[in-house]
Amino acid sequence: MSMKQLAFVAMALGTLAGPVFAQAQLVEKVSLTLEGAKKIAAVAEAKAKAEGARVVIAVVDESGSLLLLERLDDTQVASVNVGIDKARTAAIYRRPSKVFEDQVKNGRVSALALHGAVALQGGVPIVVGGKVIGAIGVSGETPGQDEDIAIAGAAVAVSFTKQ
């Protein structure tokens, strides 16, 4: 077979197989919408208010990009960035930010060098259908209270269904 014939066969196979390979490379994903983020934040806010907690509530998408931020009245300003960092950590590492805090407490200080990870309790992944679609971070009160408020918000995602 000549080089021209080989090139033609390769091109023909690529043209025919191209759509098949392209379809095989696509994945359907569930994404967190602003409306979903509002529902999550509303539950977290209600829990925080019921407990008299002054917190920041940050909801991010699966890549850690901010979708929604609420700073309840009289919450310290420093908690804004901390809440975002907790949420981002939970989203991009697909686990609660407390995991990193526990690692540091147990002597693995190298966890502090992980890019984008904050070793502070209060960031929780938002999971739908076994997949992380985002995260919520809460900051302003005790680490345990922050995490409890975040868990309450994240739990709402169980009710989300694929449209």
PDB file of C-alpha atoms in Angstrom:
ATOM      1  CA  MET A   1       0.000   0.000   0.000  1.00  0.00           C
ATOM      2  CA  SER A   2       1.356   3.409  -0.915  1.00  0.00           C
ATOM      3  CA  MET A   3       1.717   6.296   1.527  1.00  0.00           C
ATOM      4  CA  LYS A   4      -1.202   8.080  -0.161  1.00  0.00           C
ATOM      5  CA  GLN A   5      -3.424   5.040   0.284  1.00  0.00           C
ATOM      6  CA  LEU A   6      -2.391   4.664   3.957  1.00  0.00           C
ATOM      7  CA  ALA A   7      -3.105   8.321   4.585  1.00  0.00           C
ATOM      8  CA  PHE A   8      -6.531   7.996   2.940  1.00  0.00           C
ATOM      9  CA  VAL A   9      -7.432   4.904   5.008  1.00  0.00           C
ATOM     10  CA  ALA A  10      -6.273   6.587   8.223  1.00  0.00           C
ATOM     11  CA  MET A  11      -8.300   9.702   7.400  1.00  0.00           C
ATOM     12  CA  ALA A  12     -11.387   7.641   6.529  1.00  0.00           C
ATOM     13  CA  LEU A  13     -11.158   5.658   9.755  1.00  0.00           C
ATOM     14  CA  GLY A  14     -10.692   8.834  11.752  1.00  0.00           C
ATOM     15  CA  THR A  15     -13.721  10.434  10.107  1.00  0.00           C
ATOM     16  CA  LEU A  16     -15.922   7.413  10.729  1.00  0.00           C
ATOM     17  CA  ALA A  17     -14.672   6.654  14.217  1.00  0.00           C
ATOM     18  CA  GLY A  18     -14.403  10.276  15.316  1.00  0.00           C
ATOM     19  CA  PRO A  19     -18.023  10.679  16.453  1.00  0.00           C
ATOM     20  CA  VAL A  20     -17.921   7.334  18.247  1.00  0.00           C
ATOM     21  CA  PHE A  21     -14.752   8.255  20.148  1.00  0.00           C
ATOM     22  CA  ALA A  22     -16.080  11.732  20.927  1.00  0.00           C
ATOM     23  CA  GLN A  23     -19.258  10.304  22.432  1.00  0.00           C
ATOM     24  CA  ALA A  24     -17.267   7.849  24.493  1.00  0.00           C
ATOM     25  CA  GLN A  25     -15.323  10.732  26.014  1.00  0.00           C
ATOM     26  CA  LEU A  26     -18.338  12.708  27.273  1.00  0.00           C
ATOM     27  CA  VAL A  27     -19.636  12.365  30.816  1.00  0.00           C
ATOM     28  CA  GLU A  28     -22.980  13.557  32.072  1.00  0.00           C
ATOM     29  CA  LYS A  29     -22.643  15.543  35.271  1.00  0.00           C
ATOM     30  CA  VAL A  30     -24.986  17.007  37.806  1.00  0.00           C
ATOM     31  CA  SER A  31     -24.113  20.621  38.542  1.00  0.00           C
ATOM     32  CA  LEU A  32     -24.951  22.773  41.508  1.00  0.00           C
ATOM     33  CA  THR A  33     -27.079  25.730  40.436  1.00  0.00           C
ATOM     34  CA  LEU A  34     -27.534  29.066  42.149  1.00  0.00           C
ATOM     35  CA  GLU A  35     -31.043  27.947  43.111  1.00  0.00           C
ATOM     36  CA  GLY A  36     -29.601  24.819  44.753  1.00  0.00           C
ATOM     37  CA  ALA A  37     -26.960  26.891  46.517  1.00  0.00           C
ATOM     38  CA  LYS A  38     -29.704  29.167  47.878  1.00  0.00           C
ATOM     39  CA  LYS A  39     -31.602  26.172  49.297  1.00  0.00           C
ATOM     40  CA  ILE A  40     -28.455  24.846  50.965  1.00  0.00           C
ATOM     41  CA  ALA A  41     -27.583  28.244  52.417  1.00  0.00           C
ATOM     42  CA  ALA A  42     -31.158  28.798  53.652  1.00  0.00           C
ATOM     43  CA  VAL A  43     -31.080  25.613  55.740  1.00  0.00           C
ATOM     44  CA  ALA A  44     -27.641  26.473  57.112  1.00  0.00           C
ATOM     45  CA  GLU A  45     -28.792  30.014  57.893  1.00  0.00           C
ATOM     46  CA  ALA A  46     -31.912  28.764  59.689  1.00  0.00           C
ATOM     47  CA  LYS A  47     -29.821  26.422  61.847  1.00  0.00           C
ATOM     48  CA  ALA A  48     -27.307  29.179  62.598  1.00  0.00           C
ATOM     49  CA  LYS A  49     -30.040  31.635  63.605  1.00  0.00           C
ATOM     50  CA  ALA A  50     -31.781  29.028  65.763  1.00  0.00           C
ATOM     51  CA  GLU A  51     -28.491  28.564  67.631  1.00  0.00           C
ATOM     52  CA  GLY A  52     -27.706  32.284  67.814  1.00  0.00           C
ATOM     53  CA  ALA A  53     -24.595  31.689  65.722  1.00  0.00           C
ATOM     54  CA  ARG A  54     -22.919  34.556  63.915  1.00  0.00           C
ATOM     55  CA  VAL A  55     -21.386  32.943  60.836  1.00  0.00           C
ATOM     56  CA  VAL A  56     -20.450  33.293  57.214  1.00  0.00           C
ATOM     57  CA  ILE A  57     -21.933  30.698  54.875  1.00  0.00           C
ATOM     58  CA  ALA A  58     -20.118  30.092  51.596  1.00  0.00           C
ATOM     59  CA  VAL A  59     -21.343  27.726  48.881  1.00  0.00           C
ATOM     60  CA  VAL A  60     -19.027  26.787  46.016  1.00  0.00           C
ATOM     61  CA  ASP A  61     -19.375  24.611  42.916  1.00  0.00           C
ATOM     62  CA  GLU A  62     -17.356  21.437  42.331  1.00  0.00           C
ATOM     63  CA  SER A  63     -14.320  23.429  41.192  1.00  0.00           C
ATOM     64  CA  GLY A  64     -14.344  25.539  44.335  1.00  0.00           C
ATOM     65  CA  SER A  65     -15.680  28.679  42.634  1.00  0.00           C
ATOM     66  CA  LEU A  66     -17.957  30.782  44.805  1.00  0.00           C
ATOM     67  CA  LEU A  67     -21.683  30.595  44.020  1.00  0.00           C
ATOM     68  CA  LEU A  68     -23.152  32.221  47.113  1.00  0.00           C
ATOM     69  CA  LEU A  69     -21.937  34.022  50.211  1.00  0.00           C
ATOM     70  CA  GLU A  70     -23.927  35.131  53.249  1.00  0.00           C
ATOM     71  CA  ARG A  71     -22.545  36.943  56.261  1.00  0.00           C
ATOM     72  CA  LEU A  72     -25.079  36.946  59.055  1.00  0.00           C
ATOM     73  CA  ASP A  73     -25.471  40.124  61.075  1.00  0.00           C
ATOM     74  CA  ASP A  74     -22.683  40.870  63.520  1.00  0.00           C
ATOM     75  CA  THR A  75     -20.356  38.177  62.128  1.00  0.00           C
ATOM     76  CA  GLN A  76     -16.659  38.996  62.167  1.00  0.00           C
ATOM     77  CA  VAL A  77     -15.345  40.128  58.784  1.00  0.00           C
ATOM     78  CA  ALA A  78     -12.379  37.732  58.950  1.00  0.00           C
ATOM     79  CA  SER A  79     -14.784  34.801  58.607  1.00  0.00           C
ATOM     80  CA  VAL A  80     -15.617  35.731  55.003  1.00  0.00           C
ATOM     81  CA  ASN A  81     -12.393  34.430  53.493  1.00  0.00           C
ATOM     82  CA  VAL A  82     -12.133  31.590  56.004  1.00  0.00           C
ATOM     83  CA  GLY A  83     -15.607  30.331  55.070  1.00  0.00           C
ATOM     84  CA  ILE A  84     -14.761  30.460  51.368  1.00  0.00           C
ATOM     85  CA  ASP A  85     -11.470  28.629  51.988  1.00  0.00           C
ATOM     86  CA  LYS A  86     -13.199  25.889  53.987  1.00  0.00           C
ATOM     87  CA  ALA A  87     -15.773  25.366  51.228  1.00  0.00           C
ATOM     88  CA  ARG A  88     -13.147  25.392  48.483  1.00  0.00           C
ATOM     89  CA  THR A  89     -11.051  22.822  50.364  1.00  0.00           C
ATOM     90  CA  ALA A  90     -14.035  20.477  50.739  1.00  0.00           C
ATOM     91  CA  ALA A  91     -14.940  20.837  47.055  1.00  0.00           C
ATOM     92  CA  ILE A  92     -11.558  20.373  45.413  1.00  0.00           C
ATOM     93  CA  TYR A  93     -10.337  17.633  47.735  1.00  0.00           C
ATOM     94  CA  ARG A  94     -13.764  15.948  47.877  1.00  0.00           C
ATOM     95  CA  ARG A  95     -13.702  15.547  51.663  1.00  0.00           C
ATOM     96  CA  PRO A  96     -14.479  17.616  54.764  1.00  0.00           C
ATOM     97  CA  SER A  97     -11.872  20.226  55.616  1.00  0.00           C
ATOM     98  CA  LYS A  98     -11.730  18.662  59.085  1.00  0.00           C
ATOM     99  CA  VAL A  99      -9.725  15.796  57.550  1.00  0.00           C
ATOM    100  CA  PHE A 100      -6.820  18.187  57.037  1.00  0.00           C
ATOM    101  CA  GLU A 101      -7.168  19.678  60.520  1.00  0.00           C
ATOM    102  CA  ASP A 102      -7.044  16.162  61.982  1.00  0.00           C
ATOM    103  CA  GLN A 103      -3.965  15.314  59.910  1.00  0.00           C
ATOM    104  CA  VAL A 104      -2.134  18.362  61.234  1.00  0.00           C
ATOM    105  CA  LYS A 105      -3.219  17.597  64.811  1.00  0.00           C
ATOM    106  CA  ASN A 106      -1.854  14.074  64.358  1.00  0.00           C
ATOM    107  CA  GLY A 107       1.543  15.347  63.251  1.00  0.00           C
ATOM    108  CA  ARG A 108       1.229  15.446  59.476  1.00  0.00           C
ATOM    109  CA  VAL A 109       2.155  19.117  59.204  1.00  0.00           C
ATOM    110  CA  SER A 110       2.998  18.597  55.534  1.00  0.00           C
ATOM    111  CA  ALA A 111      -0.777  18.747  54.952  1.00  0.00           C
ATOM    112  CA  LEU A 112      -0.402  22.506  55.427  1.00  0.00           C
ATOM    113  CA  ALA A 113       1.560  22.608  52.168  1.00  0.00           C
ATOM    114  CA  LEU A 114      -1.267  21.150  50.059  1.00  0.00           C
ATOM    115  CA  HIS A 115      -2.248  23.715  47.459  1.00  0.00           C
ATOM    116  CA  GLY A 116      -5.684  25.134  48.170  1.00  0.00           C
ATOM    117  CA  ALA A 117      -6.268  23.188  51.379  1.00  0.00           C
ATOM    118  CA  VAL A 118      -7.126  24.894  54.634  1.00  0.00           C
ATOM    119  CA  ALA A 119      -6.786  22.771  57.752  1.00  0.00           C
ATOM    120  CA  LEU A 120      -9.854  24.129  59.538  1.00  0.00           C
ATOM    121  CA  GLN A 121     -13.064  22.308  60.410  1.00  0.00           C
ATOM    122  CA  GLY A 122     -16.258  23.651  58.831  1.00  0.00           C
ATOM    123  CA  GLY A 123     -16.066  22.770  55.129  1.00  0.00           C
ATOM    124  CA  VAL A 124     -18.327  19.946  53.927  1.00  0.00           C
ATOM    125  CA  PRO A 125     -18.787  18.475  50.431  1.00  0.00           C
ATOM    126  CA  ILE A 126     -22.239  18.600  48.844  1.00  0.00           C
ATOM    127  CA  VAL A 127     -22.936  15.147  47.442  1.00  0.00           C
ATOM    128  CA  VAL A 128     -25.636  14.054  44.995  1.00  0.00           C
ATOM    129  CA  GLY A 129     -25.745  10.534  43.623  1.00  0.00           C
ATOM    130  CA  GLY A 130     -22.391   9.727  45.174  1.00  0.00           C
ATOM    131  CA  LYS A 131     -20.674  12.631  43.367  1.00  0.00           C
ATOM    132  CA  VAL A 132     -19.384  15.867  44.868  1.00  0.00           C
ATOM    133  CA  ILE A 133     -21.167  18.747  43.124  1.00  0.00           C
ATOM    134  CA  GLY A 134     -19.910  21.500  45.403  1.00  0.00           C
ATOM    135  CA  ALA A 135     -19.304  22.308  49.045  1.00  0.00           C
ATOM    136  CA  ILE A 136     -20.407  24.550  51.882  1.00  0.00           C
ATOM    137  CA  GLY A 137     -18.077  26.305  54.272  1.00  0.00           C
ATOM    138  CA  VAL A 138     -19.140  27.914  57.527  1.00  0.00           C
ATOM    139  CA  SER A 139     -16.983  30.127  59.722  1.00  0.00           C
ATOM    140  CA  GLY A 140     -17.488  32.325  62.751  1.00  0.00           C
ATOM    141  CA  GLU A 141     -18.225  30.123  65.735  1.00  0.00           C
ATOM    142  CA  THR A 142     -16.504  27.071  67.242  1.00  0.00           C
ATOM    143  CA  PRO A 143     -15.114  24.537  64.769  1.00  0.00           C
ATOM    144  CA  GLY A 144     -17.725  21.952  65.774  1.00  0.00           C
ATOM    145  CA  GLN A 145     -20.613  24.386  65.488  1.00  0.00           C
ATOM    146  CA  ASP A 146     -19.375  25.627  62.103  1.00  0.00           C
ATOM    147  CA  GLU A 147     -19.258  22.042  60.831  1.00  0.00           C
ATOM    148  CA  ASP A 148     -22.689  21.160  62.247  1.00  0.00           C
ATOM    149  CA  ILE A 149     -24.227  24.129  60.425  1.00  0.00           C
ATOM    150  CA  ALA A 150     -22.433  23.146  57.206  1.00  0.00           C
ATOM    151  CA  ILE A 151     -23.595  19.527  57.515  1.00  0.00           C
ATOM    152  CA  ALA A 152     -27.205  20.685  57.917  1.00  0.00           C
ATOM    153  CA  GLY A 153     -26.958  22.751  54.749  1.00  0.00           C
ATOM    154  CA  ALA A 154     -25.216  20.037  52.736  1.00  0.00           C
ATOM    155  CA  ALA A 155     -27.853  17.479  53.774  1.00  0.00           C
ATOM    156  CA  VAL A 156     -30.484  19.326  51.710  1.00  0.00           C
ATOM    157  CA  ALA A 157     -28.743  18.150  48.528  1.00  0.00           C
ATOM    158  CA  VAL A 158     -30.092  14.642  49.129  1.00  0.00           C
ATOM    159  CA  SER A 159     -33.437  16.002  47.952  1.00  0.00           C
ATOM    160  CA  PHE A 160     -31.959  17.298  44.674  1.00  0.00           C
ATOM    161  CA  THR A 161     -32.769  15.247  41.612  1.00  0.00           C
ATOM    162  CA  LYS A 162     -31.467  15.330  38.079  1.00  0.00           C
ATOM    163  CA  GLN A 163     -33.805  17.397  35.939  1.00  0.00           C
TER     164      GLN A 163
END
